[in-house]
Short mmCIF file of C-alpha atoms and ligand atoms in Angstrom, two decimals:
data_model
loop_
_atom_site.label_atom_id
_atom_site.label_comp_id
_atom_site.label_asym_id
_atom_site.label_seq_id
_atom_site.Cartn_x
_atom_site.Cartn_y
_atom_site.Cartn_z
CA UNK K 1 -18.86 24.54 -1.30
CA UNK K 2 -15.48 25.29 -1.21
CA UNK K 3 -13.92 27.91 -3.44
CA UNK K 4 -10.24 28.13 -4.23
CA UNK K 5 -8.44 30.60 -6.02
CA UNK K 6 -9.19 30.55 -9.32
CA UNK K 7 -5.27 30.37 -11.03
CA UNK K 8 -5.29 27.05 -10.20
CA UNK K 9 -5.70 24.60 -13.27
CA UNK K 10 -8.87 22.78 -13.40
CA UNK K 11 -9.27 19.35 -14.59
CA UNK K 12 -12.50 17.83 -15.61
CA UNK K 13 -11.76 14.52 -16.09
CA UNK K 14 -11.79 11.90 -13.23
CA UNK K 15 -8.95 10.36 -12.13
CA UNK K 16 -10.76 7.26 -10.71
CA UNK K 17 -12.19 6.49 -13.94
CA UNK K 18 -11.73 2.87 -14.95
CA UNK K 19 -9.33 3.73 -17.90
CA UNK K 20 -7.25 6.11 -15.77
CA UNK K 21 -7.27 3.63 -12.56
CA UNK K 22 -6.05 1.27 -14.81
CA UNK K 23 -3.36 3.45 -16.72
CA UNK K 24 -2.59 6.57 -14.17
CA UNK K 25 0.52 7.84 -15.61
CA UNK K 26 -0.49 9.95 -18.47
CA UNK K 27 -3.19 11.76 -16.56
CA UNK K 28 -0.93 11.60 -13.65
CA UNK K 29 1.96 13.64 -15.81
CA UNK K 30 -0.45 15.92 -17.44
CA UNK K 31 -1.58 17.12 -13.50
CA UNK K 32 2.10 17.32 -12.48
CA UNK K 33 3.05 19.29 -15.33
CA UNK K 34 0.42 21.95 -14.86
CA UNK K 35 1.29 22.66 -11.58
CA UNK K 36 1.83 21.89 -7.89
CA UNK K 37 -1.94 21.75 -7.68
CA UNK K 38 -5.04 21.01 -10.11
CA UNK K 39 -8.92 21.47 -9.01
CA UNK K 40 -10.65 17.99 -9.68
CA UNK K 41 -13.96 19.98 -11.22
CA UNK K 42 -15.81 16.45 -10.18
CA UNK K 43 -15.10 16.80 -6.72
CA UNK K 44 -14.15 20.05 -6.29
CA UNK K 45 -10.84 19.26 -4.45
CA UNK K 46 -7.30 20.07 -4.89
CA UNK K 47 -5.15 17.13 -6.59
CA UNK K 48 -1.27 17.09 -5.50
CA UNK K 49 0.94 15.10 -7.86
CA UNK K 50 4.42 16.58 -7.30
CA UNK K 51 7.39 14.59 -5.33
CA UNK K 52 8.34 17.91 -3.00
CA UNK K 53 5.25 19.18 -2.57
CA UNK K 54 3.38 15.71 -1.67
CA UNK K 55 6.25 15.08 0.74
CA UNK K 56 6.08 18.71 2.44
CA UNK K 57 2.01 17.74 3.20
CA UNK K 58 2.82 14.39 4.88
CA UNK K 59 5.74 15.65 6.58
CA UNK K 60 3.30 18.59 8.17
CA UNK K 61 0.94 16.25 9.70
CA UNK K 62 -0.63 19.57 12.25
CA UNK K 63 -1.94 21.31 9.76
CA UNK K 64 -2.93 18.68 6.88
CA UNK K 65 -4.69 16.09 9.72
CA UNK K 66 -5.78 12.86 9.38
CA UNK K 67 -8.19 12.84 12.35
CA UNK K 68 -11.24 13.93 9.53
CA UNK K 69 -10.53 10.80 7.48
CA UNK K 70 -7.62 9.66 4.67
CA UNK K 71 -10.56 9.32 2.51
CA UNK K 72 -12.55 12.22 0.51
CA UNK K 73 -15.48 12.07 3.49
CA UNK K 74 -15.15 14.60 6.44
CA UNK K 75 -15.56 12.24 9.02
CA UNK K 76 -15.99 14.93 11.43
CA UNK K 77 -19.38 15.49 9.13
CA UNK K 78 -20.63 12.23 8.04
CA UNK K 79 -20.17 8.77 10.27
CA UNK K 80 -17.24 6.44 8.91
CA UNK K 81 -17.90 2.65 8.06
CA UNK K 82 -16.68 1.40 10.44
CA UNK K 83 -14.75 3.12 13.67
CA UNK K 84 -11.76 4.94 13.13
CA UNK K 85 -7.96 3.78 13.61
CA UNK K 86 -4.84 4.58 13.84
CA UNK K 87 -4.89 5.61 10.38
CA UNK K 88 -7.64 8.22 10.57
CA UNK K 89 -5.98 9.30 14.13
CA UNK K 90 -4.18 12.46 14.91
CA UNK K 91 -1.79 13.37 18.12
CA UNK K 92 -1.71 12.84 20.70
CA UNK K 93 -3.94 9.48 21.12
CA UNK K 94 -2.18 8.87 17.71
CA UNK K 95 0.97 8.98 19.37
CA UNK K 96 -0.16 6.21 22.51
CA UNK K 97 -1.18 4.11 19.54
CA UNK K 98 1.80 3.88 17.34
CA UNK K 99 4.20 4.09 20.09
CA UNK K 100 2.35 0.75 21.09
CA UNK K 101 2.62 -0.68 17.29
CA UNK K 102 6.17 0.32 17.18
CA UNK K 103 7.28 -1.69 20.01
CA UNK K 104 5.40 -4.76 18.76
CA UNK K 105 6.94 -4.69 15.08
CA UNK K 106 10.51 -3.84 16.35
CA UNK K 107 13.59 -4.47 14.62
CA UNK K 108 13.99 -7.63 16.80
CA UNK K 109 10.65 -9.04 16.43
CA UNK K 110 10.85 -8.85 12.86
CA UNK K 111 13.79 -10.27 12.73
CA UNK K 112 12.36 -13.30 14.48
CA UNK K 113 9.99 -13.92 11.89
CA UNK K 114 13.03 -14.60 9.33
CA UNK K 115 13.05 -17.95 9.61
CA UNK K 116 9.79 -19.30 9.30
CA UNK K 117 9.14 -16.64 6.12
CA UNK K 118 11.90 -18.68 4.69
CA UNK K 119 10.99 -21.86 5.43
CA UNK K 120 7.61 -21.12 3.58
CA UNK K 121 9.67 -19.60 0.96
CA UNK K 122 11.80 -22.34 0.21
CA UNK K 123 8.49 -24.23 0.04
CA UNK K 124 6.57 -22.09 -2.52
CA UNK K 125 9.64 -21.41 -5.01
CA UNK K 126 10.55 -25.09 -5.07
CA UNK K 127 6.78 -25.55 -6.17
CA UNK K 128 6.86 -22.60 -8.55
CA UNK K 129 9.99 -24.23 -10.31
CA UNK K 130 7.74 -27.64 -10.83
CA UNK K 131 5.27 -26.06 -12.07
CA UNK K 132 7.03 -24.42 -14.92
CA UNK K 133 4.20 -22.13 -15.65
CA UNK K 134 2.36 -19.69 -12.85
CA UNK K 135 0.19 -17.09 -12.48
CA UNK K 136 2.85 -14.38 -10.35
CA UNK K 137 -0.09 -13.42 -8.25
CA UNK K 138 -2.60 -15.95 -7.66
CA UNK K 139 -0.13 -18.98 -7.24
CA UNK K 140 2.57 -16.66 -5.50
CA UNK K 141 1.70 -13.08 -4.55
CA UNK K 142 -1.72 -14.07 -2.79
CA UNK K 143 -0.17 -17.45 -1.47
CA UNK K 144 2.95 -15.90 0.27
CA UNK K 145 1.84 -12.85 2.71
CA UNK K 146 -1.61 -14.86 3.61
CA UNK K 147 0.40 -18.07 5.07
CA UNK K 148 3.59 -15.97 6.60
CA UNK K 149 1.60 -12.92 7.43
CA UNK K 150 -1.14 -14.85 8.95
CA UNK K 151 0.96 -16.79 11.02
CA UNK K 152 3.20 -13.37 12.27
CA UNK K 153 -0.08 -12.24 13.52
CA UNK K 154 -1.55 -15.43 14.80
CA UNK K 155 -4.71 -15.83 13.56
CA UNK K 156 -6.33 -18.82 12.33
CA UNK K 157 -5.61 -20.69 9.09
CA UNK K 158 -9.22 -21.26 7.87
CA UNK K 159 -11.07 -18.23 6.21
CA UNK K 160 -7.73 -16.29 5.08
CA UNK K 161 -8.04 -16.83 1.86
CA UNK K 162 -12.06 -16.05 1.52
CA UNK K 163 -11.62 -12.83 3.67
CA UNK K 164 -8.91 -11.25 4.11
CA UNK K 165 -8.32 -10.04 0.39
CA UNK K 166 -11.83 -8.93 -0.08
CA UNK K 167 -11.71 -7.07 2.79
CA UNK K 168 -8.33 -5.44 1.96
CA UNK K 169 -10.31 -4.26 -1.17
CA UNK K 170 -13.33 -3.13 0.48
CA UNK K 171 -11.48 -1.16 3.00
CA UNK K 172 -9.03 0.57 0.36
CA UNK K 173 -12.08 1.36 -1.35
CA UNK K 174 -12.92 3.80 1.06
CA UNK K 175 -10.16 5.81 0.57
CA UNK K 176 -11.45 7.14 -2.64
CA UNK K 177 -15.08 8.15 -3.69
CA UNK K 178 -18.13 5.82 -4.02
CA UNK K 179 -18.29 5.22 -7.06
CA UNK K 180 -19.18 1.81 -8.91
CA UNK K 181 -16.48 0.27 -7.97
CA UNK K 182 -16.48 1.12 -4.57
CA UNK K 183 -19.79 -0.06 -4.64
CA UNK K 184 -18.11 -3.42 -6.40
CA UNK K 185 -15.47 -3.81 -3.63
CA UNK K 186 -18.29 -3.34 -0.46
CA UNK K 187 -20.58 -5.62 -2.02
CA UNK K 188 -17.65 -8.18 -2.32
CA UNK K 189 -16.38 -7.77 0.65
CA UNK K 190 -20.25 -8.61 2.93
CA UNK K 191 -19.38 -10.04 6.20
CA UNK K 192 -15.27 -9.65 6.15
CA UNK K 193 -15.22 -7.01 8.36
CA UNK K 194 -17.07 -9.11 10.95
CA UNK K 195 -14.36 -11.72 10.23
CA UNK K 196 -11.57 -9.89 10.38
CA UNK K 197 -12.91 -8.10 13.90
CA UNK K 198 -13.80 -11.21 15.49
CA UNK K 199 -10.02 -12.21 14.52
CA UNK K 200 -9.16 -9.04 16.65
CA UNK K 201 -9.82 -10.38 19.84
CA UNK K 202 -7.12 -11.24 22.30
CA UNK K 203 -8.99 -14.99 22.68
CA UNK K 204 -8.66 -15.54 18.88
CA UNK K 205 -4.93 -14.83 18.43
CA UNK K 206 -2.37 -17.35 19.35
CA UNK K 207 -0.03 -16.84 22.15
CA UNK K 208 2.90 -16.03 20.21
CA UNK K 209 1.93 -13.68 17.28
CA UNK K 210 2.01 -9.98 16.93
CA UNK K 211 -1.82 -9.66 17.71
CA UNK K 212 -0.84 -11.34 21.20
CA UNK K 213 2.01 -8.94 22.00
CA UNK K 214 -0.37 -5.70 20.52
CA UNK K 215 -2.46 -6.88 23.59
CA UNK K 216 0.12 -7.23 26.27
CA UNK K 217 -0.04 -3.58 26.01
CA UNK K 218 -3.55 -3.45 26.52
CA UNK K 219 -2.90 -5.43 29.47
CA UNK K 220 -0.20 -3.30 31.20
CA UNK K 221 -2.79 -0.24 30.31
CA UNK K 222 -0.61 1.47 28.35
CA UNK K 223 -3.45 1.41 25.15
CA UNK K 224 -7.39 0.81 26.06
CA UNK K 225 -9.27 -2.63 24.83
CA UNK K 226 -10.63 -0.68 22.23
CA UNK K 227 -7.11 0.38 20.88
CA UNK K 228 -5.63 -3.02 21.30
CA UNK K 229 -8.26 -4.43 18.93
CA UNK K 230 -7.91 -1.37 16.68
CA UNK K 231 -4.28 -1.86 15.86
CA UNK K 232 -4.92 -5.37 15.46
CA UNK K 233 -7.39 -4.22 13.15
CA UNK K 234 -4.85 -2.31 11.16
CA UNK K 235 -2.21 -5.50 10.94
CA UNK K 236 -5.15 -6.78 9.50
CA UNK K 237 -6.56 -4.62 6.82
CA UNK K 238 -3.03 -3.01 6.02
CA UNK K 239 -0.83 -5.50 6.03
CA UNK K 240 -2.25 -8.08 3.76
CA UNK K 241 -3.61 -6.82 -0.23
CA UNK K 242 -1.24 -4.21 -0.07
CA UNK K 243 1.44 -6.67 0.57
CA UNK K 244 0.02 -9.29 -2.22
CA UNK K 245 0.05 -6.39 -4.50
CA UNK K 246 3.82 -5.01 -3.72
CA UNK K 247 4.92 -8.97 -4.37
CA UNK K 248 2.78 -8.77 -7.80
CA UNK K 249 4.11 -5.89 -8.90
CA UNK K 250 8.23 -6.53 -8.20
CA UNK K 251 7.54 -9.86 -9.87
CA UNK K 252 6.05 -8.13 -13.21
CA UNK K 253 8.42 -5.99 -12.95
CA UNK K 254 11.31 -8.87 -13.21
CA UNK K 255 9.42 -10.55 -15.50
CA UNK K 256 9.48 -7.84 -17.98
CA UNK K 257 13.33 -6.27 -16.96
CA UNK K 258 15.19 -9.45 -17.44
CA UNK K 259 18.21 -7.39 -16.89
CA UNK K 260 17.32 -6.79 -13.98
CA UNK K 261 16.56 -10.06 -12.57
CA UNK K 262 20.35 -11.12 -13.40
CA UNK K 263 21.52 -8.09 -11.43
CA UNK K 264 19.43 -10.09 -8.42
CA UNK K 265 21.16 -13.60 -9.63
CA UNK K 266 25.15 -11.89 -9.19
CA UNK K 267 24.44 -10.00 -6.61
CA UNK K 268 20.91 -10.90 -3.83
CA UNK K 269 21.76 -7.45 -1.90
CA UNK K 270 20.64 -6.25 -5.19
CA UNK K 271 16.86 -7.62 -3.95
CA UNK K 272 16.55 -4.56 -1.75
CA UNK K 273 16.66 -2.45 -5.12
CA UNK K 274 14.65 -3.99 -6.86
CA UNK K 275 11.87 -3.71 -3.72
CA UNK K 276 12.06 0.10 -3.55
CA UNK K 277 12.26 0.48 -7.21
CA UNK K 278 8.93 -1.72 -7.72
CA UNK K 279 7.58 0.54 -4.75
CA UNK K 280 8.53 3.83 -6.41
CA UNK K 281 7.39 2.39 -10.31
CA UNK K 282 3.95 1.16 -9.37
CA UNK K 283 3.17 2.02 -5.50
CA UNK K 284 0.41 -0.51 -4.48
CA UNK K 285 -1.05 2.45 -2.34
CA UNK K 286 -1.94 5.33 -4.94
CA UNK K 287 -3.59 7.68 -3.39
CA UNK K 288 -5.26 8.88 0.39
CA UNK K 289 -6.46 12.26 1.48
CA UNK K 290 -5.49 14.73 4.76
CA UNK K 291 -7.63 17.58 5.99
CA UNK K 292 -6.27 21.05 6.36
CA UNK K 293 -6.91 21.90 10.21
CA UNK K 294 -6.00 25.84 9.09
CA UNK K 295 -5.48 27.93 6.19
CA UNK K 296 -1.92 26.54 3.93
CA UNK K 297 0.27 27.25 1.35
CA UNK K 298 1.47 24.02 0.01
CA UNK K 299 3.63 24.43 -2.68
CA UNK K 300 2.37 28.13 -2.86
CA UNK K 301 -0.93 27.17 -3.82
CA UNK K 302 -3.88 28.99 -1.11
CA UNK K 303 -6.12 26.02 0.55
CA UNK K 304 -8.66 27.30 3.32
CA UNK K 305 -9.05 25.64 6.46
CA UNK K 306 -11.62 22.54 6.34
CA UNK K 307 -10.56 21.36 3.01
CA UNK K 308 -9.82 17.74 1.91
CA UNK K 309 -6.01 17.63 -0.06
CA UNK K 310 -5.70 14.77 -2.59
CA UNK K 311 -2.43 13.46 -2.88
CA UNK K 312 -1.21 11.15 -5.28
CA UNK K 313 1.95 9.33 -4.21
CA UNK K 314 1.54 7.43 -7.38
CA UNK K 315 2.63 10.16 -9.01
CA UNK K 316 4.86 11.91 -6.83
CA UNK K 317 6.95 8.41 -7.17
CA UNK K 318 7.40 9.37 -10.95
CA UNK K 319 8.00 13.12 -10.54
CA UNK K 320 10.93 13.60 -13.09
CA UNK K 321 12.20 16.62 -10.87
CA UNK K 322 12.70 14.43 -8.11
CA UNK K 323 13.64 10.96 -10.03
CA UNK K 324 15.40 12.53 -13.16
CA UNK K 325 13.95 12.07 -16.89
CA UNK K 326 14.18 8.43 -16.82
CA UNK K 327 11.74 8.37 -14.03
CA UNK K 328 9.20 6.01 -16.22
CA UNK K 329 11.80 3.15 -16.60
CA UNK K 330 12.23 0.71 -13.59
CA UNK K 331 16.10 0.82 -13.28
CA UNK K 332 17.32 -0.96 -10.08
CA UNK K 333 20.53 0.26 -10.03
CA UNK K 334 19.00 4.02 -8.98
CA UNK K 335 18.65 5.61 -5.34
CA UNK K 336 14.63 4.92 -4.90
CA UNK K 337 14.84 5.15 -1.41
CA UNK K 338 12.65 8.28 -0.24
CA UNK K 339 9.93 7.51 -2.38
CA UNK K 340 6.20 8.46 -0.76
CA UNK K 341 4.87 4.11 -1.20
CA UNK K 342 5.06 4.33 2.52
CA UNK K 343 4.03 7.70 2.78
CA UNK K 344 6.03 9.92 5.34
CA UNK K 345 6.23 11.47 8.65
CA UNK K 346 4.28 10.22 11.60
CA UNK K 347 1.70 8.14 10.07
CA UNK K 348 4.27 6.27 7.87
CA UNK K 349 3.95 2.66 7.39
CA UNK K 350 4.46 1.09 10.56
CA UNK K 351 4.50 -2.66 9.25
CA UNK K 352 7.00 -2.17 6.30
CA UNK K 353 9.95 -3.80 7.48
CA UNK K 354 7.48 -6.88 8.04
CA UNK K 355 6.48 -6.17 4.78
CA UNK K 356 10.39 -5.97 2.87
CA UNK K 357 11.24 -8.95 4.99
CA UNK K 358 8.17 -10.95 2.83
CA UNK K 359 9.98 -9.25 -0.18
CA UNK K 360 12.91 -10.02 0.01
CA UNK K 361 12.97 -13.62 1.60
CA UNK K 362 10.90 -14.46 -1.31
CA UNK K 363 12.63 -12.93 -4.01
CA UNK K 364 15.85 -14.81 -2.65
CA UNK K 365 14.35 -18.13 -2.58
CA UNK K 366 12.86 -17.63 -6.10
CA UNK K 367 16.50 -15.80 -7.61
CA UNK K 368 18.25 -19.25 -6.17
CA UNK K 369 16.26 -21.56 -8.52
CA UNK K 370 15.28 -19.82 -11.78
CA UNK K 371 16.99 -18.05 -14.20
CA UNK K 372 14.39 -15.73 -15.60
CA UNK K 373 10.42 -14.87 -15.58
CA UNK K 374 8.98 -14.67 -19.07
CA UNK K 375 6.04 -13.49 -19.63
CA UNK K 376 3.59 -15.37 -21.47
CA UNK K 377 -0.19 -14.58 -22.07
CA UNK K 378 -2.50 -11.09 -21.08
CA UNK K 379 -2.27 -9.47 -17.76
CA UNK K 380 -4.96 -8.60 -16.05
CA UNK K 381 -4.83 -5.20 -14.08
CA UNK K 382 -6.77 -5.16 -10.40
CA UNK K 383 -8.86 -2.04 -11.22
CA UNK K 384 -9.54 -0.41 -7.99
CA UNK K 385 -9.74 3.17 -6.39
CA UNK K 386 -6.77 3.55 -4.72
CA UNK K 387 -4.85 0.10 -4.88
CA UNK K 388 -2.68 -0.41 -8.12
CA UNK K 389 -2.14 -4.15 -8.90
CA UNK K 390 -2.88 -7.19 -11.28
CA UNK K 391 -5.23 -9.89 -10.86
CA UNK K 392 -3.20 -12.32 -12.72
CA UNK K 393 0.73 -12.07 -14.53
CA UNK K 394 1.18 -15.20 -16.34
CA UNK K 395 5.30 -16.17 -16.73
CA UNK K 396 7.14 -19.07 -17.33
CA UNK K 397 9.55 -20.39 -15.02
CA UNK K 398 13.05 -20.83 -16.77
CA UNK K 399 14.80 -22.63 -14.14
CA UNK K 400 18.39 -22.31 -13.85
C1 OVM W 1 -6.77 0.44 8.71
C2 OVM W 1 -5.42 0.90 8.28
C3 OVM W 1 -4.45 1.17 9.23
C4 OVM W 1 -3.20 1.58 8.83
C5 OVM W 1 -2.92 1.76 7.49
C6 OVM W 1 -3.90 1.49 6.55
C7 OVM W 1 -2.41 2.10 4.79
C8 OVM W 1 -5.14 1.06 6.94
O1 OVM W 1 -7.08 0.47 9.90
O2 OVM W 1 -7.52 0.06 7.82
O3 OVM W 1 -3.64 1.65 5.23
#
């Protein structure tokens, strides 16, 4: 077992605890107030919680690797899941991978998907207005990114719904320890990876999607099969929940900040606010690992080689030294650009412009029609390891 030096604060109590998963931010500002690192007695692992220090870990991506896993598992030690991606990847076959990724979700080809997002957007907020009452994420967050999404990649219709979610959760899961309700999210998600893999495969995606033009490249050799079906893979299982969640979570956020929802009425080039301010309030991705390949001084704090680094981008995004004191309140009207949601460096969200595109044609199409979300009955928080969401945010639609 790992021993570290023994200044550094320890904390006994576990952060993926139901009651802390879901409410983070007291134990998250306790951790970043006693330092730039605590020791997580439980699992015996160095917790990061601070904006400048979390940021100086990604951005150093040779010494704190990703190749051993973005989960607490060594997967140099113990067998993964299921077979690692570009994720869990480091240079330089990470480099033959993303360079493949970024030339399939270009500037250009996003901006090709703009018009059929909006024509299902137009679709789903005129239905959202007749409704009068919704549920923000099961009749809009989960509806949106599985029809547009779906279709970007080009895989088929039938079996979203039933697998693609689960298996978003399941695979998440993995990213923090096995507890119950990892245990929960595997058992749920039975036979999705299957699904999702046989959706991989260059005969399953249609001609025109993003799947099709990941295996062009596989085509002109410039990534294996294996690759091909592997970044696929990662369209897949990254692009979807986390996406549901990030629509969830700017729409509670609305409903609740009236104020700011007007800002997005006078002005829509406010929308792009709001999206990194929801990002930075609530990140839908909490919390990953890296793997220190040699001995390192983040943030002055001693970590030997071989050890796992927990860092919590959940918290980093409410860091009152980098946000100021008001870095609880969402306020669209601050700079929230730079915040960790996406993490940083060369493993940064590939897929997030896809991702803001879903955001923000959406938020336009709803802003058009109604004057303001009001909440109306309990919200139910998605409790999971490393995902930070609700299940269900009840408004009212006050059309307008
Ligand atoms: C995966 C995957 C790939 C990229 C990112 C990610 C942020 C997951 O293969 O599951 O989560």
């Amino acid at each position: 077992m790992t021993t570290y030096a023994p200044q550094i604060p320890v904390f006994d109590e576990d952060p993926y605890a139901r009651e802390h998963l879901i409410d983070p931010h007291p134990l998250f500002e306790r951790m970043r107030e006693a330092g730039p690192a605590v020791r997580l007695s439980r699992y015996n692992v160095l917790a990061f919680t601070r904006f400048d220090v979390c940021r100086d870990i990604l951005a150093d991506h040779a010494t704190f690797i990703s190749g051993a896993g973005v989960g607490p598992t060594d997967l140099r030690k113990e067998k993964a899941w299921r077979t690692q991606g570009i994720l869990e990847t480091d240079q330089p076959s990470h480099t033959v991978m993303r360079d493949a990724m970024s030339n399939v979700i270009s500037p250009r080809s996003v901006r090709a998907l703009r018009k059929s997002f909006e024509g299902f957007a137009e679709e789903l907020a005129d239905r959202v207005v007749a409704q009068g009452e919704v549920d923000a994420i099961t009749d809009v967050a989960e509806i949106f990114p599985l029809r547009v999404f779906g279709d970007a990649v080009g895989i088929p219709r039938e079996g979203r719904k039933e697998n693609l979610l689960a298996h978003g959760a399941m695979n998440f899961s993995a990213f923090g320890p096995e507890n119950d309700l990892h245990r929960e999210h595997f058992a749920a998600g039975q036979g999705t990876h299957e699904w999702v893999m046989a959706n991989c495969a260059r005969e399953s995606l249609s001609e025109d999607g993003l799947g099709a033009r990941i295996w062009e490249h596989a085509e002109a050799g410039r990534v294996s099969d294996e690759q091909a079906t592997l970044l696929v893979r990662a369209m897949l299982s990254a692009g979807l929940d986390t996406t549901v969640i990030a629509i969830g979570n700017v729409l509670r956020a609305l409903a609740q900040n009236p104020e700011a929802w007007a800002l997005l009425r006078e002005d829509p080039s406010n929308i792009r606010f709001a999206i990194d301010e929801s990002f930075r309030h609530e990140s839908p991705f909490q919390s990953f690992y890296r793997t220190t390949a040699s001995d390192a001084a983040p943030g002055g704090v001693p970590v030997p080689e071989g050890s796992k680094v927990l860092l919590f981008v959940g918290a980093a995004n409410r860091d009152p030294r980098q946000w100021g004191p008001d870095a609880d309140e969402f306020r669209i009207t601050r700079s929230a650009s730079g915040h960790l949601a996406f993490g940083m460096g060369i493993h940064q969200c590939v897929g997030q412009p896809v991702s803001r595109l879903e955001m923000e044609v959406l938020l336009g199409a709803l802003v058009r029609r109604i004057e303001r979300l009001e909440p109306v009955g309990p919200q139910v928080p998605f409790v999971h390891n490393t995902l930070r969401g609700w299940k269900s945010v009840p408004v009212r639609v006050v059309a307008g």
